[in-house]
CSV table of C-alpha atoms and ligand atoms in Angstrom, one decimal:
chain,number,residue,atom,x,y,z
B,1,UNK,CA,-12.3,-21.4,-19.5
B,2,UNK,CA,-15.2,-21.2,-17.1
B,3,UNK,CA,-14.6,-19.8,-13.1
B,4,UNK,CA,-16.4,-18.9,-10.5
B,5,UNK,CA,-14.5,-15.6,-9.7
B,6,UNK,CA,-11.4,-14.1,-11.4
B,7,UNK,CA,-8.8,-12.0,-9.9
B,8,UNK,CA,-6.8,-9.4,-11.4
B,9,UNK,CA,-3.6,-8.8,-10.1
B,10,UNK,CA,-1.7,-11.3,-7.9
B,11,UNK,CA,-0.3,-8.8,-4.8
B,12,UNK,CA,-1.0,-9.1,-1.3
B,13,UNK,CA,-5.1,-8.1,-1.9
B,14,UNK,CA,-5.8,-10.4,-4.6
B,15,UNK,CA,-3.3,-13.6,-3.2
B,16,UNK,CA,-5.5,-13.1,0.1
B,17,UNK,CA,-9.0,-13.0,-1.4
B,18,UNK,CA,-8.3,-15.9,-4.2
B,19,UNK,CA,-7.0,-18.0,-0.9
B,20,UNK,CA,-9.7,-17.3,1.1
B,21,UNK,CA,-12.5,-18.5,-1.6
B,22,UNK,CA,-10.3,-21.2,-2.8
B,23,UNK,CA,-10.7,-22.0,1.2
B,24,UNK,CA,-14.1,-22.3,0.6
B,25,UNK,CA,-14.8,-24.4,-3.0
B,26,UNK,CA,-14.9,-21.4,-4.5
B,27,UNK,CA,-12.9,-22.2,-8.2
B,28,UNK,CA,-11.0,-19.1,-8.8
B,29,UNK,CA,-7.9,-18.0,-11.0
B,30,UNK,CA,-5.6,-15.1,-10.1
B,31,UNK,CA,-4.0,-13.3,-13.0
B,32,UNK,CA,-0.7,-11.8,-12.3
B,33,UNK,CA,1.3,-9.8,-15.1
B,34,UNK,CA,4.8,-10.5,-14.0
B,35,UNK,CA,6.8,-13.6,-14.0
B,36,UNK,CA,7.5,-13.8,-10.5
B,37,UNK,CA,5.3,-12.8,-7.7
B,38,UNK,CA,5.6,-10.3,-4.9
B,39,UNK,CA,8.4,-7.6,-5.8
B,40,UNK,CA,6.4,-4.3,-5.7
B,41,UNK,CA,8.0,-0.7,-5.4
B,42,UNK,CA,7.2,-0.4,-1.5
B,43,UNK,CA,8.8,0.2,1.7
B,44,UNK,CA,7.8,-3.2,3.4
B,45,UNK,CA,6.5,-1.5,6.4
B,46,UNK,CA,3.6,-3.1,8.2
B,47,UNK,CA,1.9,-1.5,11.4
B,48,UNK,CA,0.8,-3.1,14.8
B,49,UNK,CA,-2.2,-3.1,14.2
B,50,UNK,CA,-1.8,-4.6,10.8
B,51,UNK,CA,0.2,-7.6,9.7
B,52,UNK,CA,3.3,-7.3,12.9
B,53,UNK,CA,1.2,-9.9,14.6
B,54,UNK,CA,-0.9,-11.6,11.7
B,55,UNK,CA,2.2,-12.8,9.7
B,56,UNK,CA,4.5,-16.2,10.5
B,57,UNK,CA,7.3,-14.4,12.3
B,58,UNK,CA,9.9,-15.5,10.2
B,59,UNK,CA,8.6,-13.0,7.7
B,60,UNK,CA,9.1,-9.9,9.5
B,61,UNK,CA,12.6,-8.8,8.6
B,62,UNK,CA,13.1,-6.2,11.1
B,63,UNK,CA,10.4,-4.8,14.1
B,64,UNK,CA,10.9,-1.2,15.8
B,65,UNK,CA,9.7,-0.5,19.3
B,66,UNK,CA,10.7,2.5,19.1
B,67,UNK,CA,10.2,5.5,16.4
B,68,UNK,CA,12.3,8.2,15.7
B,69,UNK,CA,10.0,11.3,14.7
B,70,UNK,CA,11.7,14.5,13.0
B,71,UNK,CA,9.5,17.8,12.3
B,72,UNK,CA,11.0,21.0,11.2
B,73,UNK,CA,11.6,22.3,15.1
B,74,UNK,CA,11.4,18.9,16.9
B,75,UNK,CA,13.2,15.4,17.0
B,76,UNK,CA,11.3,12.9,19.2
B,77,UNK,CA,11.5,9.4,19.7
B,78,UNK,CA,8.4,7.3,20.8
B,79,UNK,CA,9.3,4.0,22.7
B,80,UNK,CA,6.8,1.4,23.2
B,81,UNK,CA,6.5,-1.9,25.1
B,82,UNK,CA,6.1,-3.9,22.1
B,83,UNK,CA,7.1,-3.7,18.4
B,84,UNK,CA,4.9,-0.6,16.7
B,85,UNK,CA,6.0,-1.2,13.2
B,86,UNK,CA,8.2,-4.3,11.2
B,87,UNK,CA,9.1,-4.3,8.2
B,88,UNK,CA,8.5,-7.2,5.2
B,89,UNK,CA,10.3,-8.1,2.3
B,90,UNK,CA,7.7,-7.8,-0.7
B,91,UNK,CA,8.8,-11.0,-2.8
B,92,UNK,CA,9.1,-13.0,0.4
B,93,UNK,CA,5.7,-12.0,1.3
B,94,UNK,CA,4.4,-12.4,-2.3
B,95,UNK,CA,5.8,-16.1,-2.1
B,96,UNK,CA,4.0,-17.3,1.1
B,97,UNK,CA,1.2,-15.8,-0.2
B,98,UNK,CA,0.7,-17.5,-3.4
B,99,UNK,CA,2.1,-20.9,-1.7
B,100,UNK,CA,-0.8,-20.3,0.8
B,101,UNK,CA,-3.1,-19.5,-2.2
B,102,UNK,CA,-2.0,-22.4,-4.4
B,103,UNK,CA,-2.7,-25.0,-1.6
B,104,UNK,CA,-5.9,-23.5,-1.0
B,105,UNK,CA,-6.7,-24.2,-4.8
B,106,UNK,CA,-6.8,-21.1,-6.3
B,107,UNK,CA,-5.0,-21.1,-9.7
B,108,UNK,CA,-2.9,-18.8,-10.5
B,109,UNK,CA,-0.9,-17.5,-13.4
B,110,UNK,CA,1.8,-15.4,-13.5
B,111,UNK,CA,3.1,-13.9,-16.6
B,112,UNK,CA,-0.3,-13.2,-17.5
B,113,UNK,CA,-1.5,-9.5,-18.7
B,114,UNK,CA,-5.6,-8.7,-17.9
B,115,UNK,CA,-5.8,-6.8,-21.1
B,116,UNK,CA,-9.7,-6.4,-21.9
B,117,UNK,CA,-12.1,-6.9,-19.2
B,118,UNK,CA,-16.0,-7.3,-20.1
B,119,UNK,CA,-19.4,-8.0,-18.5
B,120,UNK,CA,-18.7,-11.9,-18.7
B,121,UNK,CA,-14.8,-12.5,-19.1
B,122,UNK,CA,-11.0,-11.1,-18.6
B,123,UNK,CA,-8.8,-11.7,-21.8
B,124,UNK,CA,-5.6,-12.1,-20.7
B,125,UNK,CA,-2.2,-12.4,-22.6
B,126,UNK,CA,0.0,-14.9,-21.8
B,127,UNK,CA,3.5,-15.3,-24.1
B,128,UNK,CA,2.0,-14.2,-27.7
B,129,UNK,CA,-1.5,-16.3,-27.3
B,130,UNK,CA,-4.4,-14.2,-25.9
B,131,UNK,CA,-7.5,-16.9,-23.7
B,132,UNK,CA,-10.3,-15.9,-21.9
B,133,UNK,CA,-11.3,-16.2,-18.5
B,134,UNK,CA,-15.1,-16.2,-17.7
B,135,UNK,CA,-16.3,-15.5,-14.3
B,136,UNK,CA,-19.6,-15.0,-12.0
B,137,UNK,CA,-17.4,-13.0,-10.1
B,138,UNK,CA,-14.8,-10.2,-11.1
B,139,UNK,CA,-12.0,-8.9,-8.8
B,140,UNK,CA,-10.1,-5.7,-9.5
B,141,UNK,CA,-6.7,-6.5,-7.6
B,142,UNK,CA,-4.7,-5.0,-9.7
B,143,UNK,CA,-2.8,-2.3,-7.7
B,144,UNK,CA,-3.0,1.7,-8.3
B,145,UNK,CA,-3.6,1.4,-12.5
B,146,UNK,CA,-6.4,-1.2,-12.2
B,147,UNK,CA,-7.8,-1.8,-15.6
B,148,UNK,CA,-10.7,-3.4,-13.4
B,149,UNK,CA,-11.0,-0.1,-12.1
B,150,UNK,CA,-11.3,2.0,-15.2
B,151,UNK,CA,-13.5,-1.3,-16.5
B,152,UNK,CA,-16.5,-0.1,-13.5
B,153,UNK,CA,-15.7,3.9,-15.2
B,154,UNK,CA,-13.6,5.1,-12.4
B,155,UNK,CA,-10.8,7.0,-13.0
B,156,UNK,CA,-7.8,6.9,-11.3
B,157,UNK,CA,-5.3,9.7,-12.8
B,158,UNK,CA,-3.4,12.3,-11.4
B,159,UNK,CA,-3.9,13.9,-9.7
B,160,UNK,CA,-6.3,11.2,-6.9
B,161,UNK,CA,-2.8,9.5,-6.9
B,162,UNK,CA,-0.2,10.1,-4.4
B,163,UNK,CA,3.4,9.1,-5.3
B,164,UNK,CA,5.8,6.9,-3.4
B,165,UNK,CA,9.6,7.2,-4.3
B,166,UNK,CA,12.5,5.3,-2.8
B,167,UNK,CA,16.0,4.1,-2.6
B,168,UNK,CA,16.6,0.5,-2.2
B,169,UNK,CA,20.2,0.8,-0.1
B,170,UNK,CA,22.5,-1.7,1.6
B,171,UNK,CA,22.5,0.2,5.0
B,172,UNK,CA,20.8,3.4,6.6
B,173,UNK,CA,21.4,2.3,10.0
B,174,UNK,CA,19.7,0.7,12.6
B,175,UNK,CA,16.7,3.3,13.5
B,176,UNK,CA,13.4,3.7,11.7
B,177,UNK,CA,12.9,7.3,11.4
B,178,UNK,CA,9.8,9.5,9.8
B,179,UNK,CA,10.7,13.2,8.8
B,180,UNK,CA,7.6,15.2,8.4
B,181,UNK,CA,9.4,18.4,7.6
B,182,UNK,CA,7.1,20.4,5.5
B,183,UNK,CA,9.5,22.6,4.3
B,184,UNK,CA,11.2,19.8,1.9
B,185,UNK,CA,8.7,17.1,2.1
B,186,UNK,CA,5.0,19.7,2.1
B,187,UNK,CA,1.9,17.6,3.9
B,188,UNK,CA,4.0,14.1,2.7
B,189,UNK,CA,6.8,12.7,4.5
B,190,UNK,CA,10.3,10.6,4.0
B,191,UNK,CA,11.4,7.7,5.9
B,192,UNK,CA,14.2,5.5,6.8
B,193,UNK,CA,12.9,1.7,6.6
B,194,UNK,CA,15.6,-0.8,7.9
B,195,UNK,CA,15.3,-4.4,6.8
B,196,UNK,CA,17.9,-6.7,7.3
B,197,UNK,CA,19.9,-6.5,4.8
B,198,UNK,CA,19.2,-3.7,3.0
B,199,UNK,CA,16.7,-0.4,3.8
B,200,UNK,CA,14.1,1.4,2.2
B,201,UNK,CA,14.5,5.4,2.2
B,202,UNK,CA,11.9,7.0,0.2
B,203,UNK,CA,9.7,10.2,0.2
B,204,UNK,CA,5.6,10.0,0.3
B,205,UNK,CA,3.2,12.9,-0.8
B,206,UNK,CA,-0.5,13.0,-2.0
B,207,UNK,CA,-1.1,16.3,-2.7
B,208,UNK,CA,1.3,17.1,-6.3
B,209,UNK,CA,1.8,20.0,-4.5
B,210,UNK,CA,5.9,19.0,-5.3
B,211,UNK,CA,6.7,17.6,-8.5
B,212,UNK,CA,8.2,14.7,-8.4
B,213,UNK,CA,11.3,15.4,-9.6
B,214,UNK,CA,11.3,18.4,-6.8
B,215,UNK,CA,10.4,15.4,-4.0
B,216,UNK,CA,13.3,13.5,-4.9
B,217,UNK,CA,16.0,16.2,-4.9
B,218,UNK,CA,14.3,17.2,-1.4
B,219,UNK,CA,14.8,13.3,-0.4
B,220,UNK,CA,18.2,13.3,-1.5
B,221,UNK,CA,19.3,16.3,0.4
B,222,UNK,CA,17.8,14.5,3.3
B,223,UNK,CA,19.8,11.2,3.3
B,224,UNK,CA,22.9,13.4,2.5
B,225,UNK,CA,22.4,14.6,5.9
B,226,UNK,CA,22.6,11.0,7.3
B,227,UNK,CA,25.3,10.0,5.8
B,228,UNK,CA,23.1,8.5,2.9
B,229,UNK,CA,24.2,8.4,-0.6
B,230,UNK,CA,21.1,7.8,-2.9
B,231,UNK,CA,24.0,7.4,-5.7
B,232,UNK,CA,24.7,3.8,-3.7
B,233,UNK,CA,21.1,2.2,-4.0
B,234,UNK,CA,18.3,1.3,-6.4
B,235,UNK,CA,15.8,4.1,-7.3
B,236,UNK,CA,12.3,3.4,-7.9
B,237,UNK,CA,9.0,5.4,-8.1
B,238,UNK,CA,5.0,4.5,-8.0
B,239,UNK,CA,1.9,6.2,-8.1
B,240,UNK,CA,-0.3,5.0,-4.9
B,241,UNK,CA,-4.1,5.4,-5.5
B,242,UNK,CA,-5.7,7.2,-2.9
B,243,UNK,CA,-9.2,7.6,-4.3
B,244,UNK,CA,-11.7,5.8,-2.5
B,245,UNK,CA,-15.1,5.4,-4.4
B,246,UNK,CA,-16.8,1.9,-3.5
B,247,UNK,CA,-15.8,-1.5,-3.2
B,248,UNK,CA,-18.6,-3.5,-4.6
B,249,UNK,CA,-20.3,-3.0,-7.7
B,250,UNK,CA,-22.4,-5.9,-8.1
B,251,UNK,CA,-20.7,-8.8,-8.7
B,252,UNK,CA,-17.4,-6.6,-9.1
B,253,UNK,CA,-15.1,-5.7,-6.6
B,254,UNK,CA,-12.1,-3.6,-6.0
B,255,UNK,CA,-9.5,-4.7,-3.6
B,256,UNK,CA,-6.8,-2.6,-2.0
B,257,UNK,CA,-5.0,0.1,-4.5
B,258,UNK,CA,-7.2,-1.0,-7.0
B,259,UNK,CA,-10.1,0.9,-4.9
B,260,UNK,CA,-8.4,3.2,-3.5
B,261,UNK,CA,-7.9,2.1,0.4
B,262,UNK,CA,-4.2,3.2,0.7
B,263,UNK,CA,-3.8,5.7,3.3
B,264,UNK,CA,-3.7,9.4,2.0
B,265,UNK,CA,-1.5,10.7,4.5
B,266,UNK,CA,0.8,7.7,5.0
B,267,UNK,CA,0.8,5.8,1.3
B,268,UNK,CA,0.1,2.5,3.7
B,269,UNK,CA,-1.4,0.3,1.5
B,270,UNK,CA,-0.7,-3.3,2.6
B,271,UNK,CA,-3.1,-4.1,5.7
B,272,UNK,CA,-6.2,-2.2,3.5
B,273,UNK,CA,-5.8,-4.5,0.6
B,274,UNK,CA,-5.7,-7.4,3.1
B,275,UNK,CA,-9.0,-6.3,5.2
B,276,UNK,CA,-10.3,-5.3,1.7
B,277,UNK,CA,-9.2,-8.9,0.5
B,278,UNK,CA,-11.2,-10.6,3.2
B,279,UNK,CA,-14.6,-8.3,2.8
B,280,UNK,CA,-14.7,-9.4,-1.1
B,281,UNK,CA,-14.2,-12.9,0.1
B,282,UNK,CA,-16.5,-12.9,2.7
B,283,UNK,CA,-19.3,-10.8,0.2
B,284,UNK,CA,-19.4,-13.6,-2.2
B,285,UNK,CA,-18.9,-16.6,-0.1
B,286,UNK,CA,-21.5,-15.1,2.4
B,287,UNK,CA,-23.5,-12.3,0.6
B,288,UNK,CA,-25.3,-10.7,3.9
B,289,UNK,CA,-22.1,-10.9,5.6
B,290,UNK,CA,-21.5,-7.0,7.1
B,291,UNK,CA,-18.0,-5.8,6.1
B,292,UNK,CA,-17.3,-4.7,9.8
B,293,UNK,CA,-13.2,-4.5,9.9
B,294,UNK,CA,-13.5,-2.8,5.8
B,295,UNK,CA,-15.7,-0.1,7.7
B,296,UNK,CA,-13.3,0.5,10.4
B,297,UNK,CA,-10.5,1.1,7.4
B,298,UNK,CA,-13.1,3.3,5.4
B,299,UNK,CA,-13.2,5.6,8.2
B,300,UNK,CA,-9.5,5.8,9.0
B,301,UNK,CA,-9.4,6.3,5.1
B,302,UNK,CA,-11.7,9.3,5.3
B,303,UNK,CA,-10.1,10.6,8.5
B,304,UNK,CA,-6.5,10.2,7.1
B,305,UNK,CA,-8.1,12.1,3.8
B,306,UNK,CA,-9.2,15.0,5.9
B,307,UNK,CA,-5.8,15.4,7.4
B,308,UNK,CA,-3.9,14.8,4.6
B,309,UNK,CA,-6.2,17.8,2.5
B,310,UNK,CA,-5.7,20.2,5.2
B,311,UNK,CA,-2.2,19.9,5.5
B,312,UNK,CA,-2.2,20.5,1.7
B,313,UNK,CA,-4.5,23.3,1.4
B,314,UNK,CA,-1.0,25.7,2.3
B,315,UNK,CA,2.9,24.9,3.6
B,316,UNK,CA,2.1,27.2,6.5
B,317,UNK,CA,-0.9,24.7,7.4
B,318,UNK,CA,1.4,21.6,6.4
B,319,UNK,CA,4.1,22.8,8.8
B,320,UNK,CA,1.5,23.9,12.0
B,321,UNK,CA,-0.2,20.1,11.7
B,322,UNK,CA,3.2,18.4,11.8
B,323,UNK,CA,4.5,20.5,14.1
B,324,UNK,CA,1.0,19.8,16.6
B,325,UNK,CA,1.0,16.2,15.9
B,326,UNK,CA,4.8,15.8,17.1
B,327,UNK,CA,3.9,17.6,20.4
B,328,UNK,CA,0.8,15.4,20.7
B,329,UNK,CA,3.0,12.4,20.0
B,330,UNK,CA,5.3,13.7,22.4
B,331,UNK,CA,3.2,14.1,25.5
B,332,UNK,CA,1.3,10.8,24.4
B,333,UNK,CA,-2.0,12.9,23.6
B,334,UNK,CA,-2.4,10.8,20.5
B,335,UNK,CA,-0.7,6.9,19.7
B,336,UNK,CA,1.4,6.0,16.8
B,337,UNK,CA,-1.2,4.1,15.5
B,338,UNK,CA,-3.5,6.8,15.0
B,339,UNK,CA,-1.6,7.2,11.7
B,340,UNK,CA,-2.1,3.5,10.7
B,341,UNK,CA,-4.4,2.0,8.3
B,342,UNK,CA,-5.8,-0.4,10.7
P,401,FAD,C1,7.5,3.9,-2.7
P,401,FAD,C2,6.3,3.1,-2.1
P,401,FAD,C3,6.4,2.7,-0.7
P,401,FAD,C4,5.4,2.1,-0.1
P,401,FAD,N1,5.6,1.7,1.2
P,401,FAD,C5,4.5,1.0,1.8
P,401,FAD,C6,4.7,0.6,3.2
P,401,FAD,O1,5.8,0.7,3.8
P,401,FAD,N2,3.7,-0.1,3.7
P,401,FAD,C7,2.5,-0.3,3.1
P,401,FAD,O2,1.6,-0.8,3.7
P,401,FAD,N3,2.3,0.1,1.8
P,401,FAD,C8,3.3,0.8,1.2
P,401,FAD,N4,3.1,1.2,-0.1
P,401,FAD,C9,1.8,0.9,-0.8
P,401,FAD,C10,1.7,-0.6,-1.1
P,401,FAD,O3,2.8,-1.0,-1.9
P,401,FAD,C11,0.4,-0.9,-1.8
P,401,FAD,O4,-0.6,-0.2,-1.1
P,401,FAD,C12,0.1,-2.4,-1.8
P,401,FAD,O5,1.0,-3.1,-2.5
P,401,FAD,C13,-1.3,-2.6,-2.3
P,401,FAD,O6,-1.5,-4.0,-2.5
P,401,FAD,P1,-2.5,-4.5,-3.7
P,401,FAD,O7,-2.6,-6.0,-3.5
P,401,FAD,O8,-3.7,-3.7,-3.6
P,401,FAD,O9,-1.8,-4.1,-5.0
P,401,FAD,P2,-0.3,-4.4,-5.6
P,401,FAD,O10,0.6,-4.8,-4.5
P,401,FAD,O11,0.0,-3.2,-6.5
P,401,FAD,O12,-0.6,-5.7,-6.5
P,401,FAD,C14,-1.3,-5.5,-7.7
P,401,FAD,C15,-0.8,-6.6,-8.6
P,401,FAD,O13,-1.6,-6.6,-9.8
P,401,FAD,C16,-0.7,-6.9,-10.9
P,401,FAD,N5,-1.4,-6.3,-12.1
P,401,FAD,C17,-1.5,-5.0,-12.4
P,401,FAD,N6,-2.2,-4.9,-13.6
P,401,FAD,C18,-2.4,-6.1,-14.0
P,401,FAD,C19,-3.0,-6.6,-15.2
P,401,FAD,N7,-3.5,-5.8,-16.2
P,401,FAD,N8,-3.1,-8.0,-15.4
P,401,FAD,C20,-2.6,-8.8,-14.4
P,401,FAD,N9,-2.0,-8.4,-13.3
P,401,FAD,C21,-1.9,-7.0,-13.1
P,401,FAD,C22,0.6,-6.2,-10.6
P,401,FAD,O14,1.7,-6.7,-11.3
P,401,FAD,C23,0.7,-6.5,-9.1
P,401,FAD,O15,1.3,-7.6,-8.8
P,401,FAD,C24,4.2,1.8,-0.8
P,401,FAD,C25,4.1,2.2,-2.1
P,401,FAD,C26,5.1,2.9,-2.8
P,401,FAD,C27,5.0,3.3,-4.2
């Protein structure tokens, strides 16, 4: 079968872009692996200056005005007027999306494995049958192991990855709270994510600089402390690709994890792979279109890259940054949203 543009990977990047050329005449099918889209390992959280305000507020599950911030020597919390940070449930977001996709016109099939990509088509399997998709136009949307991705010869291994790990538990309380202690948690972080029936509590850290196995015993010692008992929820683990190196290559693009956009120091991924969405879209609907809001996330990529490298160069220099950006927070030097991907 013949389409205009095909797109790998049915999350929040590709949903967005296949809607938005749909939108437009564009004839395009979305190829999603799983059965059922939307669940993702992923704490939900969406910023301000991302999706709080772009989404139908009867997906927001929870929304914090105020942040509780722990370093190794301080414990702040910042209060704003307005919510700073919300949280989403991924399948429910994954479901609006494809509904808004679908009524666009963009097809989509789930269940559906990209398994050899090529300069004219995707072969996909689907049951035990193997088709092919042809395109004019190729989008990598397929989150931090993009086949797309190692299609246009860029790797993504360890150790360009970060890794996200986290408990899904019934309840961690009512306060969303960020411990950038570098003593357990290095230049990454762990968090307390409340949604409304459930939370997210999970560790983030770019650097390898703690194996894995090392992050998570740090993470449960953590939630011991709050009363949390990791035994109680639903452990999960992903690798979050943090390696920016281009979004279009010629009629190919990268969306999102695929490319690289999530946030080094943060793992933030979602509001990227929307704004990266909307600049593929826009590139081959409008081809002299300039990618202004994907420029603006390009250089809070780079800047969050700087940070996130010097706070991994040494613990000492992990600990003095945390330490300085929780006094900066404190005396409102610097916003909270200077650490989103917006
Ligand atoms: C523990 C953890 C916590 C996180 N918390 C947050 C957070 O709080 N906020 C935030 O913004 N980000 C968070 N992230 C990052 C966020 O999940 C990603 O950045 C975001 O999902 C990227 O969206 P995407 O559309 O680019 O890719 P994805 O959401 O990964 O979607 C890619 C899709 O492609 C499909 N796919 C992959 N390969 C193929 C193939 N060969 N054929 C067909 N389909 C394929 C996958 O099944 C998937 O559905 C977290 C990540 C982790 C691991």
């Amino acid at each position: 079968m013949k389409y205009d543009a095909v797109v790998v990977g049915g999350g929040p990047g590709g949903l967005t872009c296949a809607a938005l050329l749909a939108d437009q005449g564009v004839k395009v099918l979305v190829l999603e692996r799983k059965s059922r889209i939307g669940p993702k390992v992923c704490a939900g959280g969406i910023t301000k200056g991302g999706l709080i305000n772009a989404l139908p507020q009867s997906l927001i599950q929870r929304a914090f005005s105020s942040q509780t911030i722990i370093t190794k020597y301080q414990h702040l919390v910042i209060d704003a007027t307005g919510p700073m940070i919300g949280t989403v449930n991924r399948r429910e977001l994954g479901t609006h999306m494809a509904g808004e996709a679908a009524a666009s016109g963009a097809e989509i099939i789930t269940g559906a494995r990209a398994d050899t990509v090529s300069d004219d088509r995707v072969i996909y399997i689907l049951g035990d049958r193997s088709y092919e998709a042809y395109y004019d136009f190729l989008v990598g949307a397929d989150g931090s192991s993009s086949k797309v991705r190692k299609f246009l010869g860029i790797d993504s291994s360890a150790p360009h990855c970060g890794v996200g790990l986290h408990y899904v538990v019934g309840d961690a309380g009512d306060k969303m709270v960020w411990n950038f202690n570098a003593d357990s948690f290095g230049s990454g972080y762990s968090w307390i994510f409340p949604h409304r029936d459930y939370a997210s509590v999970g560790a983030y850290l770019a650097d390898g600089s703690i194996s894995p196995l090392q992050l998570k015993k740090n993470l449960d010692r953590w939630l011991g402390d709050w009363g949390i008992n990791p035994a109680d929820g639903r452990f999960e683990a992903d690798k979050i690709n943090i390696d920016y190196r281009g979004w279009a290559f010629g009629s190919r693009f990268l969306i999102g994890d695929a490319a690289g956009f999530a946030s080094p120091l943060t793992g933030e991924g979602i509001n990227p792979a929307l704004v990266s969405a909307e600049a593929v879209a826009a590139a081959i609907i409008t081809p002299s279109a300039g990618p202004d809001n994907l420029q603006r996330i390009i250089r809070r990529h780079r800047s969050h890259r700087m940070m996130s490298r010097t706070a991994g160069r040494s613990r000492l220099l992990a600990l003095v940054l945390s330490e300085l950006s929780g006094l900066l927070l404190r005396f409102g030097i610097i916003g909270f949203d200077k650490f989103e991907m917006a």
